[in-house]
XYZ file of C-alpha atoms in Angstrom:
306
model
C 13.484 -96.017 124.602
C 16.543 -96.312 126.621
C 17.309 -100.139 126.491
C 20.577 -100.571 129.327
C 21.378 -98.442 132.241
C 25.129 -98.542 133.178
C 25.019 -98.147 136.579
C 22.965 -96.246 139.655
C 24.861 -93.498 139.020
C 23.985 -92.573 135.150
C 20.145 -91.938 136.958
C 21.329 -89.992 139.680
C 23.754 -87.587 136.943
C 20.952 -87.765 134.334
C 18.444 -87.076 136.701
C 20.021 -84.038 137.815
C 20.887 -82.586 134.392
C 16.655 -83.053 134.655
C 16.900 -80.378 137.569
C 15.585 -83.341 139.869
C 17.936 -84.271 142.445
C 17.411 -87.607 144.285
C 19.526 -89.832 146.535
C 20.893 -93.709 146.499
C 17.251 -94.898 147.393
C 15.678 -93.181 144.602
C 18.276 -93.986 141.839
C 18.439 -97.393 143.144
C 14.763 -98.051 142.897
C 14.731 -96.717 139.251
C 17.377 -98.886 138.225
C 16.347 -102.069 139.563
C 13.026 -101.320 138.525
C 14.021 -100.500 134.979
C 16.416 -103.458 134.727
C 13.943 -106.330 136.528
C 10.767 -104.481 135.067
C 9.020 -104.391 138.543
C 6.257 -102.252 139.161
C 7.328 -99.493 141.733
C 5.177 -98.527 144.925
C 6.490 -95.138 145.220
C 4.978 -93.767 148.946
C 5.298 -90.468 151.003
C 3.642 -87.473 152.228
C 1.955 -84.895 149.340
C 4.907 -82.714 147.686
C 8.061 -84.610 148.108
C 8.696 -85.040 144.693
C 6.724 -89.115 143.904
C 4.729 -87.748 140.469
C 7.826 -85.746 139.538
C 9.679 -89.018 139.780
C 7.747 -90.876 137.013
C 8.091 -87.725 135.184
C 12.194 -87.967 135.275
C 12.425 -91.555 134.814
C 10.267 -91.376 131.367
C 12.711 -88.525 130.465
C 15.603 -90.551 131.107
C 14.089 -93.190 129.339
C 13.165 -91.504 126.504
C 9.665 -93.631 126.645
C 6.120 -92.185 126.448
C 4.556 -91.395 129.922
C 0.866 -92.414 130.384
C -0.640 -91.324 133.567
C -4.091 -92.271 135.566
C -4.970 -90.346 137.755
C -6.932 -92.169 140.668
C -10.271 -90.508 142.637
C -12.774 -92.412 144.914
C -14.912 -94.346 142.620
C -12.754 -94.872 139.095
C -13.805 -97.802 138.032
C -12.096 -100.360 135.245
C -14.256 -98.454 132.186
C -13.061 -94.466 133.685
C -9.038 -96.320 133.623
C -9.180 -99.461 131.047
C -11.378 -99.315 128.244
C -15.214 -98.469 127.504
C -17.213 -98.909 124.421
C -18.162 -95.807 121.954
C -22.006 -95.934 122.452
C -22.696 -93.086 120.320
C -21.126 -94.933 117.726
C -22.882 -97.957 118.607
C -26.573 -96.271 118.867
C -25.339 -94.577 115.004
C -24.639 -97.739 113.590
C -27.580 -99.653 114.940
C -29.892 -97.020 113.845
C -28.221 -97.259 110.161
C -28.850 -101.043 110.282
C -32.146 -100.659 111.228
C -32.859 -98.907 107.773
C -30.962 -102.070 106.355
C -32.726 -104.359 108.062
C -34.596 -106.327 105.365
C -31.013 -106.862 103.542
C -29.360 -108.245 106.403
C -31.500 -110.828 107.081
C -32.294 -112.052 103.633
C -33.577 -114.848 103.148
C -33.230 -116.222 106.466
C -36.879 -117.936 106.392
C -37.157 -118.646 110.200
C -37.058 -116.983 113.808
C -33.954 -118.885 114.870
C -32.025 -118.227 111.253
C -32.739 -114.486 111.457
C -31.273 -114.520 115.081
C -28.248 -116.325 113.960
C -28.042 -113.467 111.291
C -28.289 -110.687 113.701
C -26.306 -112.201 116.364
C -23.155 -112.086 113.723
C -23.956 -108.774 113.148
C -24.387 -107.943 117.211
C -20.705 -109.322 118.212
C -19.340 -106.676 115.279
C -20.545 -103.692 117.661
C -17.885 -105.246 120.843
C -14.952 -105.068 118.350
C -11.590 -103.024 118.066
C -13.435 -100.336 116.004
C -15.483 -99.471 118.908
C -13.190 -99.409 121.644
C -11.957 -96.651 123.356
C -8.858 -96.941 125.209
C -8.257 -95.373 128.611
C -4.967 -94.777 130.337
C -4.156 -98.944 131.126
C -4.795 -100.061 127.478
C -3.340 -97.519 126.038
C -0.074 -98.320 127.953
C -0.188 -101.660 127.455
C -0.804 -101.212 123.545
C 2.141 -98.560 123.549
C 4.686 -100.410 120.486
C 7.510 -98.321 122.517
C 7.986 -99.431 126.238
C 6.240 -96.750 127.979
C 6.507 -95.072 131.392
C 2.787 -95.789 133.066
C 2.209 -93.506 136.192
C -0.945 -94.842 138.282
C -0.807 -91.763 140.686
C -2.227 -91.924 143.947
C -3.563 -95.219 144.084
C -4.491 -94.627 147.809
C -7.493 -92.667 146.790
C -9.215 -95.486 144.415
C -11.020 -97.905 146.380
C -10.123 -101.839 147.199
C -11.805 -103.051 144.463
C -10.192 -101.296 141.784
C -6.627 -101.789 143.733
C -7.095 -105.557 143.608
C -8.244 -105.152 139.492
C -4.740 -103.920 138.720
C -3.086 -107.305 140.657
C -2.945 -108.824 136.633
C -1.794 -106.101 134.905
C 1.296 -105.492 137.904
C 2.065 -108.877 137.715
C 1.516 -110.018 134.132
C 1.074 -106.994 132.257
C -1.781 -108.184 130.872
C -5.701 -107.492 131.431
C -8.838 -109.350 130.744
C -11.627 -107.816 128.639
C -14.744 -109.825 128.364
C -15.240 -109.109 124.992
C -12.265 -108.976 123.496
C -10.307 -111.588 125.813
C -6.686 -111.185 127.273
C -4.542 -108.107 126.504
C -0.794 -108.615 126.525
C 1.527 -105.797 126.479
C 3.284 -105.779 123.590
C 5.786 -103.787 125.498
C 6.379 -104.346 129.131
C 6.204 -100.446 130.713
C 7.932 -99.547 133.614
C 5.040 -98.722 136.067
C 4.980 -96.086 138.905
C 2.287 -96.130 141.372
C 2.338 -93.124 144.294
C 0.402 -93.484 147.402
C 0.398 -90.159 150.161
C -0.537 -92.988 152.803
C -4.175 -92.001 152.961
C -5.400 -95.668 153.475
C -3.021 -99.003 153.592
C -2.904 -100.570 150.399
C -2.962 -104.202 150.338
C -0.187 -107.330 150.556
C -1.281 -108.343 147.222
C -0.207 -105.128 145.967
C 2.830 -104.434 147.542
C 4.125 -108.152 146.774
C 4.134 -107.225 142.827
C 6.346 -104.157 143.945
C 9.234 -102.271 144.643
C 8.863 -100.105 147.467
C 10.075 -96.698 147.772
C 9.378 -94.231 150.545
C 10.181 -90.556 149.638
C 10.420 -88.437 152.735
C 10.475 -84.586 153.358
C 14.360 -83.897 151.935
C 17.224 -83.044 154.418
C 18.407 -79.358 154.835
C 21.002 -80.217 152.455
C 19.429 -82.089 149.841
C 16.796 -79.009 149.698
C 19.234 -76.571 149.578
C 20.488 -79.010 146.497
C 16.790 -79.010 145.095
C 16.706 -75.229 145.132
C 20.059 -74.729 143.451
C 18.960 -77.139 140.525
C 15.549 -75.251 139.742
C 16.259 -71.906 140.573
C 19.686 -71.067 139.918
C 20.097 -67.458 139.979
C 19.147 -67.137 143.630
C 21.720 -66.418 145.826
C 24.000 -69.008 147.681
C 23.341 -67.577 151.198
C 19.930 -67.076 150.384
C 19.288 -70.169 149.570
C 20.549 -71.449 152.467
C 18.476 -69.367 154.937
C 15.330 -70.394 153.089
C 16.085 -74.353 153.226
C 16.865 -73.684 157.272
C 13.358 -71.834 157.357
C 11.369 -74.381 155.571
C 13.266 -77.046 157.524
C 12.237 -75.259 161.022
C 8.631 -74.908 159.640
C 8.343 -78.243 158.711
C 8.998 -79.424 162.348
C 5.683 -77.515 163.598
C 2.347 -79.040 164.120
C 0.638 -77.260 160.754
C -2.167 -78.590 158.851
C -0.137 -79.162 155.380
C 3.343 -79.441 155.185
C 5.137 -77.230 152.829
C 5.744 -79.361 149.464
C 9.274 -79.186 147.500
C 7.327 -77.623 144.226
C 6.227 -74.571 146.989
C 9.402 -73.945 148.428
C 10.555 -73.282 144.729
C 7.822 -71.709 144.060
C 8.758 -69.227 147.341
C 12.524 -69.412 146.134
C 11.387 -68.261 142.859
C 9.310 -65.167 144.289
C 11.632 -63.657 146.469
C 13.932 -63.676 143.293
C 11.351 -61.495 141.754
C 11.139 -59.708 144.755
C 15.101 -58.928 144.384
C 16.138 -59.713 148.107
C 19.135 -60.996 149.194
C 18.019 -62.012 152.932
C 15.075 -63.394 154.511
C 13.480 -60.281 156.412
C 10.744 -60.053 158.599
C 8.263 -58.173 156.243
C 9.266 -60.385 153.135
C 8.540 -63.483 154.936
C 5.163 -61.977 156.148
C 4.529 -60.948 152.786
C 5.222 -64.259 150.661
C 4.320 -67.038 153.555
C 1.084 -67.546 151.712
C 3.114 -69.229 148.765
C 4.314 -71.940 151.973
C 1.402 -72.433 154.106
C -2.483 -72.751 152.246
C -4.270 -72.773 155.280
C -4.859 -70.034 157.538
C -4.251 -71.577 160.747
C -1.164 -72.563 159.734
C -0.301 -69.356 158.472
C -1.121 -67.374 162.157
C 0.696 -70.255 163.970
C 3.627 -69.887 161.298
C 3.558 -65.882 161.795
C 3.841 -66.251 165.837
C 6.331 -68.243 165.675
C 8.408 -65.961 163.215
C 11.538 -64.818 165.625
C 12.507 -68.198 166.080
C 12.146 -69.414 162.568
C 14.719 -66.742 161.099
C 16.770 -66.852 163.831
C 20.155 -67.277 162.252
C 21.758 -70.449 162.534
């Protein structure tokens, strides 16, 4: 791993040889989080770029990414650690068979329990464990990149379980005891704003809001990932996007689409954004259909030239 950033600037130039293209904010929050090892709260709406940001800074880092990806109901065993109960139920059934040899010649109730019970805490050890996303970051020997993404959609409970791992890097396992990282990773966490996330939370973190990008970062964007379109091109499809973006639709267009559009009208060979183009790619934009019909009424004024 990457063990001293110069300066703000060597993760905005190396982030761009990446082909992503971020501003002060971003580059600043990456270094101070890299150099201070603070967990980052990295917030904004969907497509703007927040997973693709852990992605670049592990890059740049050289360090392993781990990721956990949060739903409604993940729980500490779905993102910490659960036990391997078919191994368990295997092994108990083999010791049944053995049975008479493991107790020996334990001659009363309480001595054969004793004997068992030795035999019961060897079924909650490290060769039954399976490790989930937070363990296995935290048992990472190389300083990893850990990317908790979209912690708004896991509920309070498990938000308030990851308080001692963002603040100590460490967790608590009843059976095993404390877990220490043996090296501290640089944690992301992305929220699209779907709920507010709690004080406790955001005290343990940087914060980072990622908004839509400028005309002229997009155009910036588009040049990095798809080179060979052309200039003036380019530059009428960041003005349409921009103009689309300002309308009342459903989704927003992300960054990843509007390459993805950038991309297709390379196929397509133009050179200009005409009427029946548009009409025939807007689908790679807009995933809803009443955005698309509001989107295709409003089509005169969202190529008008500039």
């Amino acid at each position: 791993m990457k063990t001293r950033i110069a300066s703000v600037e060597e993760v905005r130039s190396d982030f761009a040889r990446q082909g992503y293209i971020c501003d002060d904010d971003i580059a600043m929050a990456v270094f101070l989080a890299a150099q201070l090892r603070k967990p980052v709260l990295v917030e904004g709406p969907p497509g703007v770029g927040k997973t693709e940001l852990a992605k670049a800074a592990a890059a740049f880092l050289n360090a392993p990414l781990v990721r956990l990806q949060c739903y409604e109901g993940l729980d500490e065993a779905r993102a910490l650690y659960e036990w391997k109960y078919g191994k368990q139920l295997l092994y108990t059934q083999l010791l049944k068979e053995k049975l008479a040899d493991v107790l020996g010649d334990a001659s009363t109730l309480e001595a054969s329990m004793q004997r068992l019970a030795g035999f019961g805490d060897a079924f909650y050890s490290e060769e039954f464990l399976q490790p989930r996303p937070l363990l296995q970051a935290l048992r990472s020997d190389d300083p990893p990149v850990l990317l908790i993404d979209e912690i708004d959609k896991a509920d309070q409970e498990f938000e308030a379980f990851l308080l001692e791992l963002l603040s100590d890097y460490q967790v608590s396992i009843p059976e095993l005891g404390t877990v220490t990282a043996r090296s501290e990773p640089l944690v992301f966490l992305t929220s699209n704003n779907t709920r507010e996330l709690s004080d406790a939370l955001k005290r343990r973190c940087l914060h980072l809001y990622i908004p839509f990008p400028d005309r002229k970062l997009e155009e910036q964007i588009i040049a990095a990932r798809v080179p060979e379109i052309d200039a003036s091109l380019r530059k009428q499809l960041a003005l349409f996007v921009s103009r689309l973006r300002q309308m009342d639709l459903k989704k927003q267009p992300a960054i990843s689409e509007t390459i993805d559009w950038a991309r297709a009208l390379v196929l397509l060979n133009a050179d200009a954004l005409a009427p029946e183009t548009v009409e025939a790619t807007l689908r790679l934009l807009l995933k809803h259909e009443e955005d698309l019909v509001s989107a295709r009424a409003e089509l005169p004024r969202l190529l008008k030239p500039e």
